[in-house]
Amino acid sequence: QVQLVESGGGLVQAGGSLRLSCAASGRSFSSDAMGWFRQVPGKEREFVARVSWNGGRTYYSDSVKGRFTISRDNAKNTVYLQMNNLQPEGRAVYYCAGRGSMYDYIAPENYDYWGQGTQVTVSS
């Protein structure tokens, strides 16, 4: 099994940037696609971005496209989410997740393993 630990969350002003990291340990995750999701209290977990196993393909939700960038470094067993021009609606707990389905990659129930999440707060 793969264990995921997210980091890099915090408080940022609207328009600012943060870079989240997701460090993997256990078995190698280099053959798995990886995704980022976010969740606010009382709402369902929302797809943010996905990267293919080798980083060659990326997918984004419409709400973050053009502002967020997902990437990975398999040699470092780490996935990143660069978030630019953060807005107050970006306030959430951000989760890293592994595998999922290439045919329905926005569905959180299709991902096999998850991190514990990191809080991002955006002040207006």
Coordinates of N, CA, C and O in Angstrom, one line a residue:
Q1 N 0.8 -1.2 0.0 CA 0.0 0.0 0.0 C 0.9 1.2 0.0 O 2.0 1.2 0.4
V2 N 0.3 2.3 -0.5 CA 1.0 3.6 -0.5 C 0.4 4.5 0.5 O -0.8 4.6 0.7
Q3 N 1.3 5.2 1.3 CA 0.9 6.2 2.2 C 1.2 7.6 1.7 O 2.3 7.8 1.1
L4 N 0.2 8.5 1.8 CA 0.4 9.8 1.3 C 0.4 10.8 2.4 O -0.5 10.7 3.3
V5 N 1.3 11.8 2.3 CA 1.3 12.9 3.3 C 1.3 14.2 2.6 O 2.3 14.5 1.9
E6 N 0.3 15.0 2.8 CA 0.3 16.3 2.1 C 0.9 17.4 3.0 O 0.9 17.3 4.3
S7 N 1.4 18.4 2.4 CA 2.0 19.5 3.2 C 1.9 20.8 2.3 O 1.7 20.7 1.1
G8 N 2.2 21.9 2.9 CA 2.3 23.2 2.1 C 1.1 24.1 2.3 O 1.0 25.2 1.7
G9 N 0.0 23.6 3.0 CA -1.1 24.4 3.2 C -0.8 25.5 4.1 O 0.2 25.6 4.7
G10 N -1.8 26.5 4.2 CA -1.6 27.6 5.1 C -2.6 28.7 4.8 O -3.6 28.5 4.1
L11 N -2.2 29.9 5.3 CA -3.1 31.1 5.1 C -2.4 32.0 4.0 O -1.2 32.2 4.1
V12 N -3.2 32.4 3.1 CA -2.7 33.3 2.0 C -3.7 34.3 1.7 O -4.9 34.0 1.8
Q13 N -3.3 35.5 1.3 CA -4.2 36.5 0.8 C -4.7 36.2 -0.6 O -4.1 35.6 -1.4
A14 N -5.9 36.7 -0.8 CA -6.5 36.5 -2.2 C -5.5 37.1 -3.2 O -4.9 38.2 -3.0
G15 N -5.3 36.3 -4.3 CA -4.3 36.7 -5.3 C -3.0 36.1 -5.1 O -2.1 36.1 -6.0
G16 N -2.8 35.5 -3.9 CA -1.5 34.9 -3.6 C -1.3 33.5 -4.1 O -2.2 32.9 -4.8
S17 N -0.2 32.8 -3.8 CA 0.1 31.5 -4.3 C 0.6 30.6 -3.2 O 1.1 31.1 -2.1
L18 N 0.3 29.3 -3.4 CA 0.8 28.3 -2.5 C 1.2 27.1 -3.3 O 0.6 26.9 -4.4
R19 N 2.1 26.3 -2.9 CA 2.5 25.0 -3.5 C 2.3 23.9 -2.5 O 3.0 23.9 -1.5
L20 N 1.4 23.0 -2.8 CA 1.1 21.9 -2.0 C 2.0 20.7 -2.5 O 2.3 20.6 -3.7
S21 N 2.5 19.9 -1.6 CA 3.2 18.7 -1.9 C 2.5 17.5 -1.3 O 1.9 17.6 -0.3
C22 N 2.7 16.4 -2.0 CA 2.2 15.1 -1.5 C 3.3 14.1 -1.6 O 3.6 13.7 -2.7
A23 N 3.8 13.7 -0.5 CA 4.9 12.7 -0.4 C 4.3 11.3 -0.3 O 3.5 11.1 0.6
A24 N 4.8 10.4 -1.1 CA 4.4 9.0 -1.0 C 5.4 8.1 -0.4 O 6.6 8.3 -0.7
S25 N 5.0 7.2 0.3 CA 5.9 6.2 0.9 C 5.2 4.8 0.8 O 4.0 4.7 0.5
G26 N 6.0 3.8 1.1 CA 5.4 2.4 0.9 C 5.8 1.9 -0.5 O 7.0 2.1 -0.9
R27 N 4.9 1.2 -1.1 CA 5.3 0.7 -2.4 C 5.4 1.9 -3.4 O 4.8 3.0 -3.2
S28 N 6.0 1.7 -4.5 CA 6.2 2.7 -5.5 C 4.9 3.2 -6.1 O 4.0 2.4 -6.4
F29 N 4.7 4.5 -6.2 CA 3.4 5.0 -6.8 C 3.7 5.5 -8.3 O 2.8 6.0 -8.9
S30 N 4.9 5.2 -8.8 CA 5.2 5.8 -10.1 C 4.4 5.3 -11.2 O 4.4 5.9 -12.3
S31 N 3.7 4.2 -11.1 CA 2.9 3.7 -12.1 C 1.4 4.1 -12.0 O 0.6 3.8 -12.8
D32 N 1.1 4.9 -10.9 CA -0.3 5.3 -10.7 C -0.5 6.8 -11.1 O 0.4 7.6 -10.8
A33 N -1.6 7.0 -11.7 CA -2.1 8.4 -11.9 C -2.4 9.0 -10.5 O -2.7 8.2 -9.6
M34 N -2.2 10.3 -10.3 CA -2.5 10.9 -9.0 C -3.4 12.1 -9.2 O -3.4 12.8 -10.2
G35 N -4.2 12.4 -8.2 CA -5.1 13.5 -8.2 C -5.1 14.3 -7.0 O -4.6 13.9 -5.9
W36 N -5.6 15.6 -7.1 CA -5.8 16.4 -6.0 C -7.3 16.7 -6.0 O -8.0 17.0 -7.0
F37 N -7.9 16.7 -4.7 CA -9.3 17.1 -4.5 C -9.3 18.1 -3.4 O -8.3 18.3 -2.7
R38 N -10.4 18.7 -3.2 CA -10.6 19.6 -2.1 C -12.0 19.5 -1.5 O -12.9 19.1 -2.2
Q39 N -12.1 19.8 -0.3 CA -13.4 19.7 0.4 C -13.6 20.8 1.5 O -12.7 21.1 2.2
V40 N -14.8 21.3 1.5 CA -15.2 22.3 2.5 C -16.3 21.6 3.3 O -17.0 20.7 2.9
P41 N -16.4 22.0 4.6 CA -17.4 21.3 5.5 C -18.8 21.4 4.9 O -19.2 22.5 4.4
G42 N -19.5 20.3 4.9 CA -20.9 20.2 4.4 C -21.0 20.0 2.9 O -22.1 19.9 2.4
K43 N -19.9 19.9 2.2 CA -19.9 19.7 0.8 C -19.2 18.5 0.4 O -18.3 18.0 1.2
E44 N -19.5 18.0 -0.8 CA -18.8 16.8 -1.3 C -17.3 17.1 -1.7 O -17.0 18.3 -2.0
R45 N -16.5 16.1 -1.7 CA -15.1 16.3 -2.1 C -15.1 16.6 -3.6 O -15.8 15.9 -4.4
E46 N -14.4 17.6 -4.0 CA -14.4 18.1 -5.3 C -13.1 17.9 -6.1 O -12.0 18.2 -5.5
F47 N -13.2 17.4 -7.3 CA -12.0 17.2 -8.1 C -11.3 18.5 -8.4 O -12.0 19.5 -8.8
V48 N -10.0 18.5 -8.3 CA -9.2 19.7 -8.7 C -8.3 19.5 -9.9 O -8.4 20.2 -10.9
A49 N -7.5 18.4 -9.8 CA -6.5 18.2 -10.9 C -6.1 16.7 -10.8 O -6.2 16.0 -9.8
R50 N -5.6 16.3 -12.0 CA -5.0 14.9 -12.1 C -3.8 14.9 -13.0 O -3.8 15.7 -14.0
V51 N -2.9 14.0 -12.7 CA -1.7 13.9 -13.5 C -1.5 12.4 -13.8 O -1.7 11.5 -13.0
S52 N -1.1 12.1 -15.1 CA -0.9 10.7 -15.4 C 0.4 10.2 -14.8 O 1.2 10.9 -14.2
W53 N 0.6 8.9 -14.9 CA 1.7 8.2 -14.2 C 3.1 8.8 -14.5 O 3.9 8.9 -13.6
N54 N 3.3 9.3 -15.7 CA 4.6 9.9 -16.1 C 4.6 11.4 -16.2 O 5.5 12.0 -16.6
G55 N 3.5 12.0 -15.8 CA 3.4 13.5 -15.9 C 3.0 14.0 -17.2 O 2.9 15.2 -17.4
G56 N 2.8 13.1 -18.2 CA 2.6 13.6 -19.6 C 1.3 14.2 -19.8 O 1.1 14.9 -20.8
R57 N 0.3 13.8 -19.0 CA -1.1 14.3 -19.2 C -1.6 14.9 -17.9 O -1.4 14.3 -16.9
T58 N -2.2 16.0 -18.0 CA -2.8 16.7 -16.9 C -4.3 17.1 -17.2 O -4.6 17.3 -18.3
Y59 N -5.1 17.1 -16.1 CA -6.5 17.4 -16.3 C -6.9 18.3 -15.1 O -6.4 18.2 -14.0
Y60 N -7.7 19.3 -15.4 CA -8.1 20.3 -14.4 C -9.6 20.5 -14.4 O -10.3 20.4 -15.4
S61 N -10.1 20.9 -13.2 CA -11.5 21.3 -13.2 C -11.5 22.7 -13.8 O -10.5 23.4 -13.8
D62 N -12.7 23.1 -14.3 CA -12.8 24.4 -14.9 C -12.5 25.5 -14.0 O -12.1 26.6 -14.4
S63 N -12.8 25.3 -12.7 CA -12.7 26.4 -11.7 C -11.2 26.7 -11.4 O -10.9 27.8 -10.9
V64 N -10.3 25.8 -11.7 CA -8.9 26.1 -11.4 C -8.0 26.2 -12.7 O -6.8 26.5 -12.6
K65 N -8.6 25.8 -13.8 CA -7.8 25.8 -15.1 C -7.2 27.1 -15.3 O -7.8 28.2 -15.2
G66 N -5.9 27.1 -15.6 CA -5.2 28.4 -15.9 C -4.5 29.0 -14.7 O -3.7 29.9 -14.8
R67 N -4.9 28.5 -13.5 CA -4.3 29.1 -12.3 C -3.6 28.0 -11.5 O -2.6 28.4 -10.8
F68 N -4.0 26.8 -11.5 CA -3.3 25.7 -10.8 C -2.5 24.8 -11.8 O -3.0 24.6 -12.9
T69 N -1.4 24.3 -11.3 CA -0.6 23.3 -12.1 C -0.3 22.1 -11.2 O 0.3 22.3 -10.2
I70 N -0.6 21.0 -11.8 CA -0.3 19.7 -11.1 C 1.0 19.1 -11.8 O 1.1 19.2 -13.0
S71 N 1.9 18.6 -11.0 CA 3.1 18.0 -11.5 C 3.5 16.9 -10.6 O 3.0 16.7 -9.5
R72 N 4.5 16.1 -11.0 CA 5.0 15.0 -10.2 C 6.5 14.8 -10.4 O 7.0 15.1 -11.5
D73 N 7.2 14.3 -9.4 CA 8.6 13.9 -9.5 C 8.7 12.5 -9.0 O 8.7 12.3 -7.8
N74 N 8.7 11.5 -9.9 CA 8.6 10.1 -9.4 C 9.9 9.8 -8.7 O 9.9 8.9 -7.9
A75 N 11.0 10.4 -9.1 CA 12.3 10.1 -8.4 C 12.2 10.5 -6.9 O 12.9 10.0 -6.1
K76 N 11.4 11.6 -6.6 CA 11.2 12.0 -5.3 C 10.0 11.5 -4.6 O 9.6 11.9 -3.5
N77 N 9.2 10.7 -5.3 CA 8.0 10.2 -4.8 C 7.0 11.3 -4.3 O 6.4 11.2 -3.3
T78 N 6.9 12.3 -5.1 CA 6.2 13.5 -4.7 C 5.3 14.0 -5.9 O 5.8 14.1 -7.0
V79 N 4.1 14.4 -5.5 CA 3.2 15.1 -6.4 C 3.0 16.5 -5.9 O 2.9 16.8 -4.7
Y80 N 2.9 17.5 -6.8 CA 2.8 18.9 -6.4 C 1.5 19.5 -7.0 O 1.0 19.1 -8.0
L81 N 1.0 20.5 -6.3 CA -0.1 21.4 -6.8 C 0.3 22.8 -6.6 O 0.3 23.3 -5.5
Q82 N 0.7 23.5 -7.7 CA 1.0 24.9 -7.6 C -0.3 25.7 -7.8 O -0.9 25.5 -8.8
M83 N -0.6 26.5 -6.9 CA -1.9 27.2 -6.9 C -1.6 28.7 -6.9 O -1.0 29.3 -6.0
N84 N -1.9 29.3 -8.0 CA -1.7 30.8 -8.2 C -3.0 31.5 -8.2 O -4.1 30.9 -8.5
N85 N -3.0 32.8 -7.9 CA -4.2 33.6 -7.9 C -5.3 33.0 -7.1 O -6.4 32.9 -7.6
L86 N -5.0 32.6 -5.9 CA -6.0 31.9 -5.1 C -7.0 32.9 -4.7 O -6.8 34.1 -4.4
Q87 N -8.2 32.4 -4.7 CA -9.4 33.2 -4.3 C -10.1 32.7 -3.1 O -9.9 31.5 -2.8
P88 N -10.9 33.4 -2.4 CA -11.6 32.9 -1.2 C -12.3 31.6 -1.4 O -12.4 30.8 -0.4
E89 N -12.8 31.4 -2.6 CA -13.5 30.1 -2.8 C -12.6 28.9 -2.8 O -13.0 27.8 -2.9
G90 N -11.3 29.2 -2.8 CA -10.3 28.1 -2.8 C -10.0 27.6 -1.4 O -9.3 26.7 -1.2
R91 N -10.7 28.2 -0.4 CA -10.5 27.8 1.0 C -11.1 26.4 1.1 O -12.3 26.2 0.8
A92 N -10.3 25.4 1.6 CA -10.7 24.0 1.7 C -9.6 23.2 2.3 O -8.5 23.7 2.4
V93 N -9.9 22.0 2.6 CA -8.9 21.0 2.9 C -8.6 20.3 1.6 O -9.5 19.8 0.9
Y94 N -7.3 20.3 1.2 CA -6.9 19.7 -0.1 C -6.3 18.3 0.2 O -5.4 18.1 1.1
Y95 N -6.7 17.4 -0.6 CA -6.3 16.0 -0.5 C -5.6 15.5 -1.7 O -6.1 15.8 -2.8
C96 N -4.6 14.7 -1.5 CA -4.0 14.0 -2.6 C -4.5 12.6 -2.6 O -4.8 12.0 -1.6
A97 N -4.7 12.0 -3.8 CA -5.3 10.7 -4.0 C -4.6 9.9 -5.1 O -4.1 10.5 -6.1
G98 N -4.6 8.6 -5.0 CA -3.9 7.8 -6.0 C -4.8 6.9 -6.8 O -5.8 6.4 -6.3
R99 N -4.3 6.6 -8.0 CA -5.0 5.8 -9.1 C -6.2 6.4 -9.6 O -6.1 7.2 -10.5
G100 N -7.4 6.0 -9.2 CA -8.6 6.6 -9.8 C -8.8 5.9 -11.1 O -8.2 4.9 -11.5
S101 N -9.8 6.4 -11.9 CA -10.2 5.8 -13.2 C -9.9 6.9 -14.3 O -10.4 8.0 -14.1
M102 N -9.3 6.5 -15.3 CA -9.0 7.4 -16.4 C -10.3 7.7 -17.1 O -10.4 8.7 -17.9
Y103 N -11.4 6.9 -16.9 CA -12.7 7.2 -17.6 C -13.6 8.0 -16.8 O -14.5 8.6 -17.3
D104 N -13.3 8.1 -15.5 CA -14.1 8.9 -14.6 C -13.2 9.4 -13.5 O -13.4 9.1 -12.3
Y105 N -12.3 10.3 -13.8 CA -11.3 10.7 -12.9 C -11.7 11.7 -11.9 O -11.0 12.1 -11.0
I106 N -12.9 12.3 -12.1 CA -13.3 13.3 -11.2 C -14.1 12.7 -10.0 O -14.4 13.4 -9.1
A107 N -14.4 11.4 -10.1 CA -15.1 10.8 -9.0 C -14.2 10.3 -7.9 O -13.3 9.5 -8.1
P108 N -14.3 10.9 -6.7 CA -13.4 10.5 -5.6 C -13.5 9.0 -5.2 O -12.5 8.4 -4.8
E109 N -14.7 8.4 -5.4 CA -14.8 7.0 -5.0 C -14.0 6.1 -5.8 O -13.8 4.9 -5.5
N110 N -13.5 6.6 -7.0 CA -12.7 5.7 -7.8 C -11.2 5.7 -7.5 O -10.4 4.9 -8.0
Y111 N -10.8 6.5 -6.5 CA -9.4 6.5 -6.1 C -9.2 5.5 -5.0 O -10.0 5.3 -4.1
D112 N -8.0 4.9 -5.0 CA -7.7 3.8 -4.1 C -7.1 4.2 -2.8 O -7.3 3.5 -1.8
Y113 N -6.3 5.3 -2.7 CA -5.7 5.6 -1.5 C -5.6 7.2 -1.4 O -5.5 7.8 -2.4
W114 N -5.6 7.7 -0.1 CA -5.7 9.1 0.1 C -4.8 9.5 1.2 O -4.4 8.7 2.1
G115 N -4.4 10.8 1.2 CA -3.7 11.4 2.3 C -4.7 12.0 3.3 O -5.9 11.9 3.1
Q116 N -4.1 12.6 4.3 CA -5.0 13.1 5.4 C -5.4 14.5 5.2 O -6.3 15.0 5.9
G117 N -4.9 15.2 4.2 CA -5.3 16.5 3.8 C -4.5 17.6 4.4 O -3.9 17.4 5.5
T118 N -4.5 18.8 3.8 CA -3.8 20.0 4.3 C -4.8 21.1 4.1 O -5.4 21.3 3.0
Q119 N -4.9 22.0 5.1 CA -5.8 23.1 5.1 C -5.3 24.3 4.3 O -4.1 24.7 4.5
V120 N -6.1 24.8 3.4 CA -5.7 26.1 2.7 C -6.8 27.1 3.1 O -8.0 26.8 2.9
T121 N -6.3 28.2 3.5 CA -7.3 29.3 3.9 C -6.9 30.6 3.1 O -5.7 30.9 3.0
V122 N -7.8 31.2 2.4 CA -7.6 32.4 1.6 C -8.4 33.5 2.2 O -9.6 33.4 2.3
S123 N -7.7 34.6 2.6 CA -8.3 35.7 3.1 C -8.6 36.8 2.0 O -7.8 36.9 1.1
S124 N -9.7 37.4 2.2 CA -10.1 38.4 1.1 C -9.6 39.8 1.5 O -9.1 40.0 2.6

